[in-house]
Coordinates of C-alpha atoms and ligand atoms in Angstrom, one line a residue:
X275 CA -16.5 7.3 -54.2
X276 CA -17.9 9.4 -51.9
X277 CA -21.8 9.5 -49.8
X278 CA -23.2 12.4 -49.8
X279 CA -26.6 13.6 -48.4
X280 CA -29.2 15.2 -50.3
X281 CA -32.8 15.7 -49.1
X282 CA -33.1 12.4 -46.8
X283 CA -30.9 10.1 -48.3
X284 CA -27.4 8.8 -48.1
X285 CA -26.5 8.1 -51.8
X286 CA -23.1 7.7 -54.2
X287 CA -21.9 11.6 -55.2
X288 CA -22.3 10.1 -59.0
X289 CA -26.5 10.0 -58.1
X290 CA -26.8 13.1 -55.9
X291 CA -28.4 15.4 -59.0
X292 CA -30.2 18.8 -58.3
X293 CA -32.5 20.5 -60.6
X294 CA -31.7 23.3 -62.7
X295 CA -34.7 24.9 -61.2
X296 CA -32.8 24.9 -57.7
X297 CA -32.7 28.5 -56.3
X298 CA -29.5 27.7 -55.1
X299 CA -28.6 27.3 -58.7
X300 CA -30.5 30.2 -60.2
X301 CA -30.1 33.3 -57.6
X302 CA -27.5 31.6 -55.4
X303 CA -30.5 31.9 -52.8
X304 CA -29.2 29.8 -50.2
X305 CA -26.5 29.2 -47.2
X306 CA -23.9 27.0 -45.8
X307 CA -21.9 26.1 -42.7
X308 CA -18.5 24.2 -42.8
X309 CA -17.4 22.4 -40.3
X310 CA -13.6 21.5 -39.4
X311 CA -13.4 17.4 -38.5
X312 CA -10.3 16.1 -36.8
X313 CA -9.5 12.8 -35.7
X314 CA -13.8 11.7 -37.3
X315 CA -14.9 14.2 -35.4
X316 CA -16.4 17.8 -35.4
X317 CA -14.8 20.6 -33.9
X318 CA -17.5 23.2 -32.5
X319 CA -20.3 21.7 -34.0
X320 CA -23.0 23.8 -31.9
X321 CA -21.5 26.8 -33.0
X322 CA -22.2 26.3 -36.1
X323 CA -25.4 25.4 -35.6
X324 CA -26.0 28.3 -33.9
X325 CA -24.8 30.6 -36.9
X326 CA -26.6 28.2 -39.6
X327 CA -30.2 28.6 -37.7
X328 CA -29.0 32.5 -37.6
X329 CA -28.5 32.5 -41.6
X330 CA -31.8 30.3 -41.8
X331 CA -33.5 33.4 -40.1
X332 CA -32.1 36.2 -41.9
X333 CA -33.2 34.7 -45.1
X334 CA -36.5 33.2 -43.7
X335 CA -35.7 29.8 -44.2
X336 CA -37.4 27.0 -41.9
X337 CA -35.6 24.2 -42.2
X338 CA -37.3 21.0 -40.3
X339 CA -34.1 19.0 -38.9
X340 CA -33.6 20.1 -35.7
X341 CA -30.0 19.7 -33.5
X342 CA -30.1 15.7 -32.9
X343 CA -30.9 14.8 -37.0
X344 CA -28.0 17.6 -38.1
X345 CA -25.7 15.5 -35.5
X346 CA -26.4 12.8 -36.6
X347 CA -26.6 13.4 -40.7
X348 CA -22.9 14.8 -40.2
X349 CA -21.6 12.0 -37.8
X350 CA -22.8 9.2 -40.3
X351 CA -20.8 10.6 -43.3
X352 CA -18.2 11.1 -41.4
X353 CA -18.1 7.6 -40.7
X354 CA -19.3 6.4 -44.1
X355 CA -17.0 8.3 -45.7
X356 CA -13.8 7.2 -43.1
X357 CA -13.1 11.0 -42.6
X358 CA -10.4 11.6 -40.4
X359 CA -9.5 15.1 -40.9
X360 CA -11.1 17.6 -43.2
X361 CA -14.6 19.4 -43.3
X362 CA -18.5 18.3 -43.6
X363 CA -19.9 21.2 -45.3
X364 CA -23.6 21.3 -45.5
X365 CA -25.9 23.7 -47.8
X366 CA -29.5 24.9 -47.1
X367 CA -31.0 26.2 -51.0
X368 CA -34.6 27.5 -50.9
X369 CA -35.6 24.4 -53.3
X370 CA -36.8 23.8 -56.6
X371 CA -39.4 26.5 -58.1
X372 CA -40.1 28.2 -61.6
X373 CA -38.1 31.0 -61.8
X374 CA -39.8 33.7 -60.1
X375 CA -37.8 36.3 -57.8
X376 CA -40.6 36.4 -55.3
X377 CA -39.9 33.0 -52.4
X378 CA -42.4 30.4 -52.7
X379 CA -44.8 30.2 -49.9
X380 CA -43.3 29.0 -46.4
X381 CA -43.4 26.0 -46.1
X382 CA -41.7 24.8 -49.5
X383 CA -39.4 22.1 -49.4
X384 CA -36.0 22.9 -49.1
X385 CA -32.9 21.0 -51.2
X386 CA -30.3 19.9 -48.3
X387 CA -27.0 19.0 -49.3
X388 CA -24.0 17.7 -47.0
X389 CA -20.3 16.3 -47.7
X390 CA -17.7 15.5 -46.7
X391 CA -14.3 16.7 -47.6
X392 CA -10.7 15.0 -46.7
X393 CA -7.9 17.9 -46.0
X394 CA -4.5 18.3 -44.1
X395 CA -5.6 20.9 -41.2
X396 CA -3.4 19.7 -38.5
X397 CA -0.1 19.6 -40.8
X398 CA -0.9 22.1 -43.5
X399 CA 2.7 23.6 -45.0
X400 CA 0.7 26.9 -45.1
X401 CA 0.6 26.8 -41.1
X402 CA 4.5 26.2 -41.4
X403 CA 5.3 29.3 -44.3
X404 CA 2.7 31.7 -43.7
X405 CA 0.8 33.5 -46.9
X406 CA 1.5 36.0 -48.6
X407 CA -1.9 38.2 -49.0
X408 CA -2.6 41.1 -51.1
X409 CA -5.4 43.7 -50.4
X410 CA -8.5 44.1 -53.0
X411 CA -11.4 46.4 -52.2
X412 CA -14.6 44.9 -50.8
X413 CA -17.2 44.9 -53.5
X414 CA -19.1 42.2 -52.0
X415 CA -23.0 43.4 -50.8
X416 CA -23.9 44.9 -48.0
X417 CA -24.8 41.5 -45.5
X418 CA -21.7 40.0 -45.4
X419 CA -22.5 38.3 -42.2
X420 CA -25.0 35.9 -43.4
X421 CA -23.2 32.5 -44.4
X422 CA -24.8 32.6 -48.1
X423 CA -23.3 30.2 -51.8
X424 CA -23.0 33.8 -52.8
X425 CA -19.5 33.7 -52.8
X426 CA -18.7 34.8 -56.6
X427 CA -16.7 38.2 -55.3
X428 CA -14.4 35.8 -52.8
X429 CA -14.0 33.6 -56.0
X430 CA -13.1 36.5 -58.4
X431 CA -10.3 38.2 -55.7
X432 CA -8.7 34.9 -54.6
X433 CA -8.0 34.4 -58.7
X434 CA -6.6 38.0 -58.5
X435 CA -4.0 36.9 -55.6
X436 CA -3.5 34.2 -57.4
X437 CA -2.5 35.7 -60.4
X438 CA -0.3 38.0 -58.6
X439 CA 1.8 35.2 -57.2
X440 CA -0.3 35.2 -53.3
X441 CA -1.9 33.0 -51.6
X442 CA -5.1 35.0 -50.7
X443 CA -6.9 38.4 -50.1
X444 CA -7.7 41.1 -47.7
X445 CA -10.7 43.2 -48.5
X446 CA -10.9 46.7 -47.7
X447 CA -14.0 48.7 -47.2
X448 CA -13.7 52.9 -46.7
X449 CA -9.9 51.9 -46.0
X450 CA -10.5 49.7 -43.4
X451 CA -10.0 46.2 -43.2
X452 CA -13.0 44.1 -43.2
X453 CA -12.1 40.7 -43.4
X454 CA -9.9 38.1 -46.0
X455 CA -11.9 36.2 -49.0
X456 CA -13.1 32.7 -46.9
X457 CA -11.4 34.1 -42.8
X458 CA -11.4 36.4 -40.8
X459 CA -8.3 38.7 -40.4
X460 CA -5.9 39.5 -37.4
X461 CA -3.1 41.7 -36.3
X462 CA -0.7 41.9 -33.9
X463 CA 0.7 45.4 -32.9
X464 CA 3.7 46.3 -31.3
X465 CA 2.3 46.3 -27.9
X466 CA 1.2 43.0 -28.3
X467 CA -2.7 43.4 -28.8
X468 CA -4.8 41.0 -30.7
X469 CA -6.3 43.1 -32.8
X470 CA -9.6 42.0 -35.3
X471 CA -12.3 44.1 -37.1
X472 CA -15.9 44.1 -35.0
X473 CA -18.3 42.5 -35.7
X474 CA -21.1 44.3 -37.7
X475 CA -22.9 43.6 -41.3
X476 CA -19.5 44.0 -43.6
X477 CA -18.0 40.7 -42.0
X478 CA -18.5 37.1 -41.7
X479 CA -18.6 36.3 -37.8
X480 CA -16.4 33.5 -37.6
X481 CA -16.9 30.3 -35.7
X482 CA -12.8 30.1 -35.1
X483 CA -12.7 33.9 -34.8
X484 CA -15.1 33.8 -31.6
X485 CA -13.1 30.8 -30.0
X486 CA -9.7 32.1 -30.7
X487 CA -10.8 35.7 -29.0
X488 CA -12.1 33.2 -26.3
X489 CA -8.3 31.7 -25.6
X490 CA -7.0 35.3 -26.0
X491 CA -8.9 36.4 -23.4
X492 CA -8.5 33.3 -21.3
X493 CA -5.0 33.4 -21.2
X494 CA -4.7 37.4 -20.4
X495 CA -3.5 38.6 -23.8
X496 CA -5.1 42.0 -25.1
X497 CA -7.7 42.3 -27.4
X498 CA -8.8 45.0 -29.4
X499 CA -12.0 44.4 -31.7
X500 CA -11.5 47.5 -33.8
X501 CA -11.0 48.6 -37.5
X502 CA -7.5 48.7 -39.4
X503 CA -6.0 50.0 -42.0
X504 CA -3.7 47.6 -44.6
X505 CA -0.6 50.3 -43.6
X506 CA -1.5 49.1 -40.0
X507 CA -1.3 45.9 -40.7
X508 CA 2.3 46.2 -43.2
X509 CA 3.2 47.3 -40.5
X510 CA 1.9 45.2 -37.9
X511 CA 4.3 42.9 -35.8
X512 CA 2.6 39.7 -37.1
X513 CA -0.6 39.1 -38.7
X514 CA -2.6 35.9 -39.3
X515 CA -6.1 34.7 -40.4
X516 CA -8.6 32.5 -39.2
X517 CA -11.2 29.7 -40.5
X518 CA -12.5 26.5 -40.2
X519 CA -10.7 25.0 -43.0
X520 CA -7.3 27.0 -42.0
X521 CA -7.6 27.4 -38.0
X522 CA -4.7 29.9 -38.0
X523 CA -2.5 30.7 -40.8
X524 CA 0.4 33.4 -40.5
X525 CA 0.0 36.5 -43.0
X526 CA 3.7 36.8 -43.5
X527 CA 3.9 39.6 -46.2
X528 CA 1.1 41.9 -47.5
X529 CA 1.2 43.6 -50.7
X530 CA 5.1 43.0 -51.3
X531 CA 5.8 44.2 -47.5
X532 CA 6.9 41.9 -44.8
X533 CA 5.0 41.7 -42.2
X534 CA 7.6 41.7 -38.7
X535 CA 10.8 40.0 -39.9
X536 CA 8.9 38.0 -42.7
X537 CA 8.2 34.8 -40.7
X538 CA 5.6 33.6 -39.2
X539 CA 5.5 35.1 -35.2
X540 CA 5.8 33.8 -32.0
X541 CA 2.6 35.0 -31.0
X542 CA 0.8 33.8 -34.0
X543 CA 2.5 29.6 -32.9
X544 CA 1.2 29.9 -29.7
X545 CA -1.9 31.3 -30.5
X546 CA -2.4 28.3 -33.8
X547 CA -1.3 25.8 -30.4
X548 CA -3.7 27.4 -28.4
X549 CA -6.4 26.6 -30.6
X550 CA -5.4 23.2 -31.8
X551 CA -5.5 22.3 -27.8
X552 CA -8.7 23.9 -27.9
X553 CA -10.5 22.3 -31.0
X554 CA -9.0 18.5 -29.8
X555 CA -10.6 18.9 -26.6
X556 CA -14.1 20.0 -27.7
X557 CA -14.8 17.6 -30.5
X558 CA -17.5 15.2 -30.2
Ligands
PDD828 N1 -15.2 30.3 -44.9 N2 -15.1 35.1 -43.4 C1 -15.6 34.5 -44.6 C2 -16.0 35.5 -45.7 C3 -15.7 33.1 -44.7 O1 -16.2 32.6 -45.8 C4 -15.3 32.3 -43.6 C5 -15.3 30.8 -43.7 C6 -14.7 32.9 -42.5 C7 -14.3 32.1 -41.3 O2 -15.4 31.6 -40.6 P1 -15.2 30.2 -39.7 O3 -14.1 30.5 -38.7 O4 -16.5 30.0 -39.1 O5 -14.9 29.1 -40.7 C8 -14.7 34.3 -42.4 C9 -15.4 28.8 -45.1 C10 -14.4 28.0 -44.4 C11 -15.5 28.5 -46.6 O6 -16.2 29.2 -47.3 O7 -14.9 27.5 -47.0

């Protein structure tokens, strides 16, 4: 059985119980960060940091663990729970309170909850065969880039792909591409550009988003941060997505079309390598 972390404690998942009075619960009034571990250790760990305390400020959330205790919470389930490779994912709810829209007074104690997760990242046969995506409309609200639970909409289209026989969805916004369901969405063009929506409110910015257009730019590739259309990116010479959980998966079809020749690019390999070399030699 796993350890989990809530609110100050390391205890059994069977005993970690929240309240039904938990915001988190009732108005899904609360965010979260994952966190990609290889080989027991975390890969980019500040940067997530560094988007959590953003999220904690857009919401006006204070939470009182500061960089060393966050460390050190994630490094000791990590080692409780013998993760080698996998995720720590770690939620910040605004706490337990009657129901009442208006947030309690600053101040309130928060409910923090952190645990661990085993998954194949390095090996994943979806790195090898590439997904197949289809494109939904974005009907998500209007501050996508805040890391918040509220994640029903991502839910609701990755059922839809999977009822239609993909793997996962893009989202479209004024027909343009904002970004897939739980990643952030590439393409390659003839030309060779990296291409990726900018950044702005309608997408998530992504922790392995800003590293991989790091490497891109580090190993003189073009990059284009720019908005797409789904026709652009059927017809795109490879395609691919990007996450925490993922690091870079090729998008080998799109709504029934192949994307290049079907298979999962050149350009997309070295890039996934790329990255891999990268995340091994930040971890800590
Ligand atoms: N999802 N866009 C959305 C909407 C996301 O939910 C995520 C991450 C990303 C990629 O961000 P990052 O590279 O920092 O993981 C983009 C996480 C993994 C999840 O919800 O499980």
């Amino acid at each position: 059985m796993r350890t989990v972390y809530l609110n100050g404690e390391f205890v059994p998942e069977s005993e970690a119980k929240i309240s039904v009075f938990d915001r988190g619960f009732m108005f899904a009034d609360g965010i979260y960060e994952v966190t990609a571990v290889l080989q027991g250790r975390l890969v980019d760990f500040d940067l997530h940091l560094a988007r959590l305390a953003r999220s904690l400020g857009e919401m006006a959330l204070q939470l009182s663990l500061d960089r060393e205790q966050l460390l050190a919470i994630h490094q000791e389930l990590i080692t409780r729970n013998q993760l080698q490779e996998g995720l720590v994912y770690m939620q910040v709810s605004r706490g337990v309170q009657d129901r009442n829209f208006l947030y309690p007074p600053v101040g309130s104690p928060l409910t923090v909850v952190l645990y661990t997760q085993a998954k194949v990242v390095l090996d994943s046969p979806l790195a090898k065969r590439g997904m197949s995506i289809i494109g939904l409309p974005d009907l998500r609200w209007g501050r996508s880039d805040i890391k918040t639970t509220q994640l029903l909409y991502a839910c609701m289209a990755k059922e839809q792909a999977r009822a239609q026989g993909a793997d996962d969805a893009w989202l479209v916004k004024d027909g343009w591409i904002t970004e897939g369901t739980s990643n952030n969405a590439f393409i390659i063009t003839h030309d060779g550009a990296v291409v990726t929506r900018e950044l702005s409110r309608a997408l998530l910015p992504g922790i392995t988003r800003g590293a991989l257009i790091a490497l891109v730019k580090e190993h003189d590739l073009r990059l284009e941060e720019r908005a797409y259309t789904l026709e652009e990116a059927q017809g795109a010479t490879e395609a691919f997505i990007t996450s925490s959980t993922s690091f870079i998966y090729p998008v080998v079809n799109i709504d029934g079309h192949p994307v290049g020749d079907g298979k999962p690019g050149p350009l997309t390999r070295r890039l996934r390598q790329l990255y891999i070399d990268h995340a091994l030699a930040v971890i800590a």
